[in-house]
mmCIF file with all atom_site columns, C-alpha atoms in Angstrom:
data_model
loop_
_atom_site.group_PDB
_atom_site.id
_atom_site.type_symbol
_atom_site.label_atom_id
_atom_site.label_alt_id
_atom_site.label_comp_id
_atom_site.label_asym_id
_atom_site.label_entity_id
_atom_site.label_seq_id
_atom_site.pdbx_PDB_ins_code
_atom_site.Cartn_x
_atom_site.Cartn_y
_atom_site.Cartn_z
_atom_site.occupancy
_atom_site.B_iso_or_equiv
_atom_site.pdbx_formal_charge
_atom_site.auth_seq_id
_atom_site.auth_comp_id
_atom_site.auth_asym_id
_atom_site.auth_atom_id
_atom_site.pdbx_PDB_model_num
ATOM 1   C CA . MET S 1 1   ? 215.117 -43.170 -49.707 1.00 0.00 ? 1   MET S CA 1
ATOM 2   C CA . GLN S 1 2   ? 216.907 -45.643 -51.966 1.00 0.00 ? 2   GLN S CA 1
ATOM 3   C CA . ILE S 1 3   ? 215.151 -48.478 -53.810 1.00 0.00 ? 3   ILE S CA 1
ATOM 4   C CA . VAL S 1 4   ? 216.869 -51.873 -53.642 1.00 0.00 ? 4   VAL S CA 1
ATOM 5   C CA . SER S 1 5   ? 216.588 -54.151 -56.652 1.00 0.00 ? 5   SER S CA 1
ATOM 6   C CA . THR S 1 6   ? 218.485 -57.299 -57.614 1.00 0.00 ? 6   THR S CA 1
ATOM 7   C CA . PRO S 1 7   ? 218.016 -59.973 -60.278 1.00 0.00 ? 7   PRO S CA 1
ATOM 8   C CA . HIS S 1 8   ? 219.125 -62.532 -57.645 1.00 0.00 ? 8   HIS S CA 1
ATOM 9   C CA . ALA S 1 9   ? 215.727 -62.305 -55.919 1.00 0.00 ? 9   ALA S CA 1
ATOM 10  C CA . PRO S 1 10  ? 212.291 -62.535 -57.518 1.00 0.00 ? 10  PRO S CA 1
ATOM 11  C CA . ALA S 1 11  ? 210.985 -59.423 -59.225 1.00 0.00 ? 11  ALA S CA 1
ATOM 12  C CA . ALA S 1 12  ? 208.001 -57.815 -57.539 1.00 0.00 ? 12  ALA S CA 1
ATOM 13  C CA . ILE S 1 13  ? 204.707 -59.392 -58.605 1.00 0.00 ? 13  ILE S CA 1
ATOM 14  C CA . GLY S 1 14  ? 202.699 -56.294 -57.725 1.00 0.00 ? 14  GLY S CA 1
ATOM 15  C CA . PRO S 1 15  ? 202.987 -52.556 -57.059 1.00 0.00 ? 15  PRO S CA 1
ATOM 16  C CA . TYR S 1 16  ? 205.929 -52.727 -54.656 1.00 0.00 ? 16  TYR S CA 1
ATOM 17  C CA . VAL S 1 17  ? 209.736 -52.946 -54.669 1.00 0.00 ? 17  VAL S CA 1
ATOM 18  C CA . GLN S 1 18  ? 212.072 -55.597 -53.270 1.00 0.00 ? 18  GLN S CA 1
ATOM 19  C CA . GLY S 1 19  ? 213.190 -53.166 -50.600 1.00 0.00 ? 19  GLY S CA 1
ATOM 20  C CA . ASN S 1 20  ? 213.827 -49.605 -49.556 1.00 0.00 ? 20  ASN S CA 1
ATOM 21  C CA . VAL S 1 21  ? 216.753 -48.207 -47.587 1.00 0.00 ? 21  VAL S CA 1
ATOM 22  C CA . ALA S 1 22  ? 215.846 -45.300 -45.339 1.00 0.00 ? 22  ALA S CA 1
ATOM 23  C CA . GLY S 1 23  ? 217.510 -43.935 -42.218 1.00 0.00 ? 23  GLY S CA 1
ATOM 24  C CA . GLY S 1 24  ? 220.252 -46.564 -42.312 1.00 0.00 ? 24  GLY S CA 1
ATOM 25  C CA . PHE S 1 25  ? 217.826 -49.496 -42.433 1.00 0.00 ? 25  PHE S CA 1
ATOM 26  C CA . LEU S 1 26  ? 216.633 -51.841 -45.159 1.00 0.00 ? 26  LEU S CA 1
ATOM 27  C CA . PHE S 1 27  ? 212.908 -52.482 -45.149 1.00 0.00 ? 27  PHE S CA 1
ATOM 28  C CA . ALA S 1 28  ? 212.548 -55.548 -47.371 1.00 0.00 ? 28  ALA S CA 1
ATOM 29  C CA . SER S 1 29  ? 209.264 -56.668 -48.854 1.00 0.00 ? 29  SER S CA 1
ATOM 30  C CA . GLY S 1 30  ? 208.060 -60.112 -47.902 1.00 0.00 ? 30  GLY S CA 1
ATOM 31  C CA . GLN S 1 31  ? 209.704 -62.898 -49.869 1.00 0.00 ? 31  GLN S CA 1
ATOM 32  C CA . ILE S 1 32  ? 207.963 -66.043 -50.986 1.00 0.00 ? 32  ILE S CA 1
ATOM 33  C CA . PRO S 1 33  ? 209.691 -69.139 -52.430 1.00 0.00 ? 33  PRO S CA 1
ATOM 34  C CA . LEU S 1 34  ? 209.969 -68.024 -56.041 1.00 0.00 ? 34  LEU S CA 1
ATOM 35  C CA . ASP S 1 35  ? 212.902 -68.859 -58.284 1.00 0.00 ? 35  ASP S CA 1
ATOM 36  C CA . PRO S 1 36  ? 214.386 -65.483 -59.310 1.00 0.00 ? 36  PRO S CA 1
ATOM 37  C CA . GLU S 1 37  ? 215.011 -66.671 -62.875 1.00 0.00 ? 37  GLU S CA 1
ATOM 38  C CA . THR S 1 38  ? 211.695 -68.357 -63.656 1.00 0.00 ? 38  THR S CA 1
ATOM 39  C CA . GLY S 1 39  ? 209.284 -66.773 -61.203 1.00 0.00 ? 39  GLY S CA 1
ATOM 40  C CA . GLU S 1 40  ? 207.994 -70.251 -60.380 1.00 0.00 ? 40  GLU S CA 1
ATOM 41  C CA . VAL S 1 41  ? 207.354 -71.569 -56.862 1.00 0.00 ? 41  VAL S CA 1
ATOM 42  C CA . VAL S 1 42  ? 210.256 -73.669 -55.554 1.00 0.00 ? 42  VAL S CA 1
ATOM 43  C CA . GLY S 1 43  ? 209.409 -76.763 -53.499 1.00 0.00 ? 43  GLY S CA 1
ATOM 44  C CA . SER S 1 44  ? 206.189 -78.218 -52.217 1.00 0.00 ? 44  SER S CA 1
ATOM 45  C CA . ASP S 1 45  ? 207.048 -78.622 -48.526 1.00 0.00 ? 45  ASP S CA 1
ATOM 46  C CA . ILE S 1 46  ? 207.798 -76.085 -45.804 1.00 0.00 ? 46  ILE S CA 1
ATOM 47  C CA . LYS S 1 47  ? 211.513 -76.887 -45.541 1.00 0.00 ? 47  LYS S CA 1
ATOM 48  C CA . SER S 1 48  ? 212.317 -76.456 -49.243 1.00 0.00 ? 48  SER S CA 1
ATOM 49  C CA . GLN S 1 49  ? 210.130 -73.354 -49.488 1.00 0.00 ? 49  GLN S CA 1
ATOM 50  C CA . THR S 1 50  ? 211.734 -71.789 -46.399 1.00 0.00 ? 50  THR S CA 1
ATOM 51  C CA . ALA S 1 51  ? 215.218 -72.453 -47.808 1.00 0.00 ? 51  ALA S CA 1
ATOM 52  C CA . GLN S 1 52  ? 214.297 -70.602 -51.030 1.00 0.00 ? 52  GLN S CA 1
ATOM 53  C CA . VAL S 1 53  ? 212.713 -67.741 -49.097 1.00 0.00 ? 53  VAL S CA 1
ATOM 54  C CA . MET S 1 54  ? 215.895 -67.268 -47.068 1.00 0.00 ? 54  MET S CA 1
ATOM 55  C CA . ARG S 1 55  ? 218.022 -67.328 -50.257 1.00 0.00 ? 55  ARG S CA 1
ATOM 56  C CA . ASN S 1 56  ? 215.784 -64.585 -51.676 1.00 0.00 ? 56  ASN S CA 1
ATOM 57  C CA . VAL S 1 57  ? 216.013 -62.554 -48.457 1.00 0.00 ? 57  VAL S CA 1
ATOM 58  C CA . SER S 1 58  ? 219.814 -62.929 -48.460 1.00 0.00 ? 58  SER S CA 1
ATOM 59  C CA . ALA S 1 59  ? 220.041 -61.676 -52.048 1.00 0.00 ? 59  ALA S CA 1
ATOM 60  C CA . ILE S 1 60  ? 218.090 -58.522 -51.210 1.00 0.00 ? 60  ILE S CA 1
ATOM 61  C CA . LEU S 1 61  ? 220.188 -57.932 -48.096 1.00 0.00 ? 61  LEU S CA 1
ATOM 62  C CA . GLU S 1 62  ? 223.379 -58.283 -50.140 1.00 0.00 ? 62  GLU S CA 1
ATOM 63  C CA . ALA S 1 63  ? 222.092 -55.887 -52.806 1.00 0.00 ? 63  ALA S CA 1
ATOM 64  C CA . ALA S 1 64  ? 221.424 -53.329 -50.070 1.00 0.00 ? 64  ALA S CA 1
ATOM 65  C CA . GLY S 1 65  ? 224.915 -53.702 -48.577 1.00 0.00 ? 65  GLY S CA 1
ATOM 66  C CA . SER S 1 66  ? 223.684 -55.684 -45.593 1.00 0.00 ? 66  SER S CA 1
ATOM 67  C CA . SER S 1 67  ? 223.559 -59.334 -44.486 1.00 0.00 ? 67  SER S CA 1
ATOM 68  C CA . LEU S 1 68  ? 221.658 -61.787 -42.334 1.00 0.00 ? 68  LEU S CA 1
ATOM 69  C CA . ASP S 1 69  ? 223.932 -60.782 -39.432 1.00 0.00 ? 69  ASP S CA 1
ATOM 70  C CA . GLN S 1 70  ? 222.505 -57.255 -39.679 1.00 0.00 ? 70  GLN S CA 1
ATOM 71  C CA . VAL S 1 71  ? 218.823 -58.257 -39.524 1.00 0.00 ? 71  VAL S CA 1
ATOM 72  C CA . VAL S 1 72  ? 217.098 -56.715 -36.510 1.00 0.00 ? 72  VAL S CA 1
ATOM 73  C CA . LYS S 1 73  ? 213.517 -57.931 -37.099 1.00 0.00 ? 73  LYS S CA 1
ATOM 74  C CA . THR S 1 74  ? 211.746 -60.570 -39.136 1.00 0.00 ? 74  THR S CA 1
ATOM 75  C CA . THR S 1 75  ? 208.063 -61.149 -39.665 1.00 0.00 ? 75  THR S CA 1
ATOM 76  C CA . CYS S 1 76  ? 207.239 -64.690 -40.717 1.00 0.00 ? 76  CYS S CA 1
ATOM 77  C CA . PHE S 1 77  ? 203.916 -65.677 -42.227 1.00 0.00 ? 77  PHE S CA 1
ATOM 78  C CA . LEU S 1 78  ? 202.990 -69.367 -42.238 1.00 0.00 ? 78  LEU S CA 1
ATOM 79  C CA . ASP S 1 79  ? 200.101 -70.980 -44.050 1.00 0.00 ? 79  ASP S CA 1
ATOM 80  C CA . ASP S 1 80  ? 199.880 -73.571 -41.253 1.00 0.00 ? 80  ASP S CA 1
ATOM 81  C CA . MET S 1 81  ? 201.314 -73.165 -37.745 1.00 0.00 ? 81  MET S CA 1
ATOM 82  C CA . ASP S 1 82  ? 201.679 -76.955 -37.631 1.00 0.00 ? 82  ASP S CA 1
ATOM 83  C CA . ASP S 1 83  ? 204.678 -76.346 -39.946 1.00 0.00 ? 83  ASP S CA 1
ATOM 84  C CA . PHE S 1 84  ? 206.357 -74.100 -37.361 1.00 0.00 ? 84  PHE S CA 1
ATOM 85  C CA . ALA S 1 85  ? 208.926 -76.623 -36.074 1.00 0.00 ? 85  ALA S CA 1
ATOM 86  C CA . ALA S 1 86  ? 210.073 -77.572 -39.595 1.00 0.00 ? 86  ALA S CA 1
ATOM 87  C CA . PHE S 1 87  ? 210.103 -73.900 -40.656 1.00 0.00 ? 87  PHE S CA 1
ATOM 88  C CA . ASN S 1 88  ? 212.093 -72.962 -37.561 1.00 0.00 ? 88  ASN S CA 1
ATOM 89  C CA . GLU S 1 89  ? 214.687 -75.659 -38.267 1.00 0.00 ? 89  GLU S CA 1
ATOM 90  C CA . VAL S 1 90  ? 215.530 -74.185 -41.687 1.00 0.00 ? 90  VAL S CA 1
ATOM 91  C CA . TYR S 1 91  ? 215.109 -70.549 -40.572 1.00 0.00 ? 91  TYR S CA 1
ATOM 92  C CA . ALA S 1 92  ? 217.605 -71.082 -37.720 1.00 0.00 ? 92  ALA S CA 1
ATOM 93  C CA . GLU S 1 93  ? 220.289 -72.194 -40.214 1.00 0.00 ? 93  GLU S CA 1
ATOM 94  C CA . SER S 1 94  ? 220.274 -68.671 -41.674 1.00 0.00 ? 94  SER S CA 1
ATOM 95  C CA . PHE S 1 95  ? 221.393 -67.037 -38.449 1.00 0.00 ? 95  PHE S CA 1
ATOM 96  C CA . SER S 1 96  ? 224.594 -67.753 -36.514 1.00 0.00 ? 96  SER S CA 1
ATOM 97  C CA . SER S 1 97  ? 225.241 -66.140 -33.148 1.00 0.00 ? 97  SER S CA 1
ATOM 98  C CA . HIS S 1 98  ? 223.074 -63.113 -33.963 1.00 0.00 ? 98  HIS S CA 1
ATOM 99  C CA . LEU S 1 99  ? 219.339 -63.689 -33.671 1.00 0.00 ? 99  LEU S CA 1
ATOM 100 C CA . PRO S 1 100 ? 216.854 -61.035 -34.760 1.00 0.00 ? 100 PRO S CA 1
ATOM 101 C CA . SER S 1 101 ? 213.591 -60.187 -33.067 1.00 0.00 ? 101 SER S CA 1
ATOM 102 C CA . ARG S 1 102 ? 210.780 -62.125 -34.731 1.00 0.00 ? 102 ARG S CA 1
ATOM 103 C CA . SER S 1 103 ? 207.045 -62.460 -35.113 1.00 0.00 ? 103 SER S CA 1
ATOM 104 C CA . ALA S 1 104 ? 205.495 -65.607 -36.569 1.00 0.00 ? 104 ALA S CA 1
ATOM 105 C CA . ILE S 1 105 ? 201.902 -65.537 -37.690 1.00 0.00 ? 105 ILE S CA 1
ATOM 106 C CA . GLU S 1 106 ? 199.565 -68.102 -39.237 1.00 0.00 ? 106 GLU S CA 1
ATOM 107 C CA . VAL S 1 107 ? 197.614 -66.585 -42.105 1.00 0.00 ? 107 VAL S CA 1
ATOM 108 C CA . ALA S 1 108 ? 194.630 -67.786 -44.110 1.00 0.00 ? 108 ALA S CA 1
ATOM 109 C CA . ARG S 1 109 ? 196.406 -67.603 -47.455 1.00 0.00 ? 109 ARG S CA 1
ATOM 110 C CA . LEU S 1 110 ? 199.648 -66.435 -49.072 1.00 0.00 ? 110 LEU S CA 1
ATOM 111 C CA . PRO S 1 111 ? 200.391 -65.313 -52.656 1.00 0.00 ? 111 PRO S CA 1
ATOM 112 C CA . LYS S 1 112 ? 200.555 -68.125 -55.218 1.00 0.00 ? 112 LYS S CA 1
ATOM 113 C CA . GLY S 1 113 ? 199.409 -70.598 -52.569 1.00 0.00 ? 113 GLY S CA 1
ATOM 114 C CA . VAL S 1 114 ? 202.874 -70.843 -50.965 1.00 0.00 ? 114 VAL S CA 1
ATOM 115 C CA . LEU S 1 115 ? 203.451 -72.080 -47.424 1.00 0.00 ? 115 LEU S CA 1
ATOM 116 C CA . VAL S 1 116 ? 205.705 -69.289 -46.111 1.00 0.00 ? 116 VAL S CA 1
ATOM 117 C CA . GLU S 1 117 ? 206.638 -65.617 -46.517 1.00 0.00 ? 117 GLU S CA 1
ATOM 118 C CA . VAL S 1 118 ? 209.334 -63.706 -44.619 1.00 0.00 ? 118 VAL S CA 1
ATOM 119 C CA . GLU S 1 119 ? 210.027 -59.974 -44.454 1.00 0.00 ? 119 GLU S CA 1
ATOM 120 C CA . VAL S 1 120 ? 213.003 -58.343 -42.747 1.00 0.00 ? 120 VAL S CA 1
ATOM 121 C CA . ILE S 1 121 ? 214.302 -55.068 -41.406 1.00 0.00 ? 121 ILE S CA 1
ATOM 122 C CA . ALA S 1 122 ? 218.097 -54.815 -41.316 1.00 0.00 ? 122 ALA S CA 1
ATOM 123 C CA . VAL S 1 123 ? 220.856 -52.342 -40.590 1.00 0.00 ? 123 VAL S CA 1
ATOM 124 C CA . VAL S 1 124 ? 222.697 -51.172 -43.717 1.00 0.00 ? 124 VAL S CA 1
ATOM 125 C CA . GLY S 1 125 ? 226.366 -50.244 -43.751 1.00 0.00 ? 125 GLY S CA 1
#
């Protein structure tokens, strides 16, 4: 197993790593809309927060030698399912002709009070 770490995504805020590569796959920890340099939450609405989340996800994928085109599964956590259409609009911009499998779940609360968190599994190499 290989640990993935990059300064271009937020450092872990708990006892976990940004991602692990095992068996040819990246298992990335959930990303919230934190600025990698400051650790502060970016944006106050679902669209701006989703854009930052996807930038963070992309940075981890790149550090692992993968990309958004190699993502096979995402799990998306939303603070409010009423934000789903706006979230989906920004999320869709991250993927071209390749669409991963996905689950989207409304949760009671997310770290730091953010509106969205996304985790991915991707092929590496």
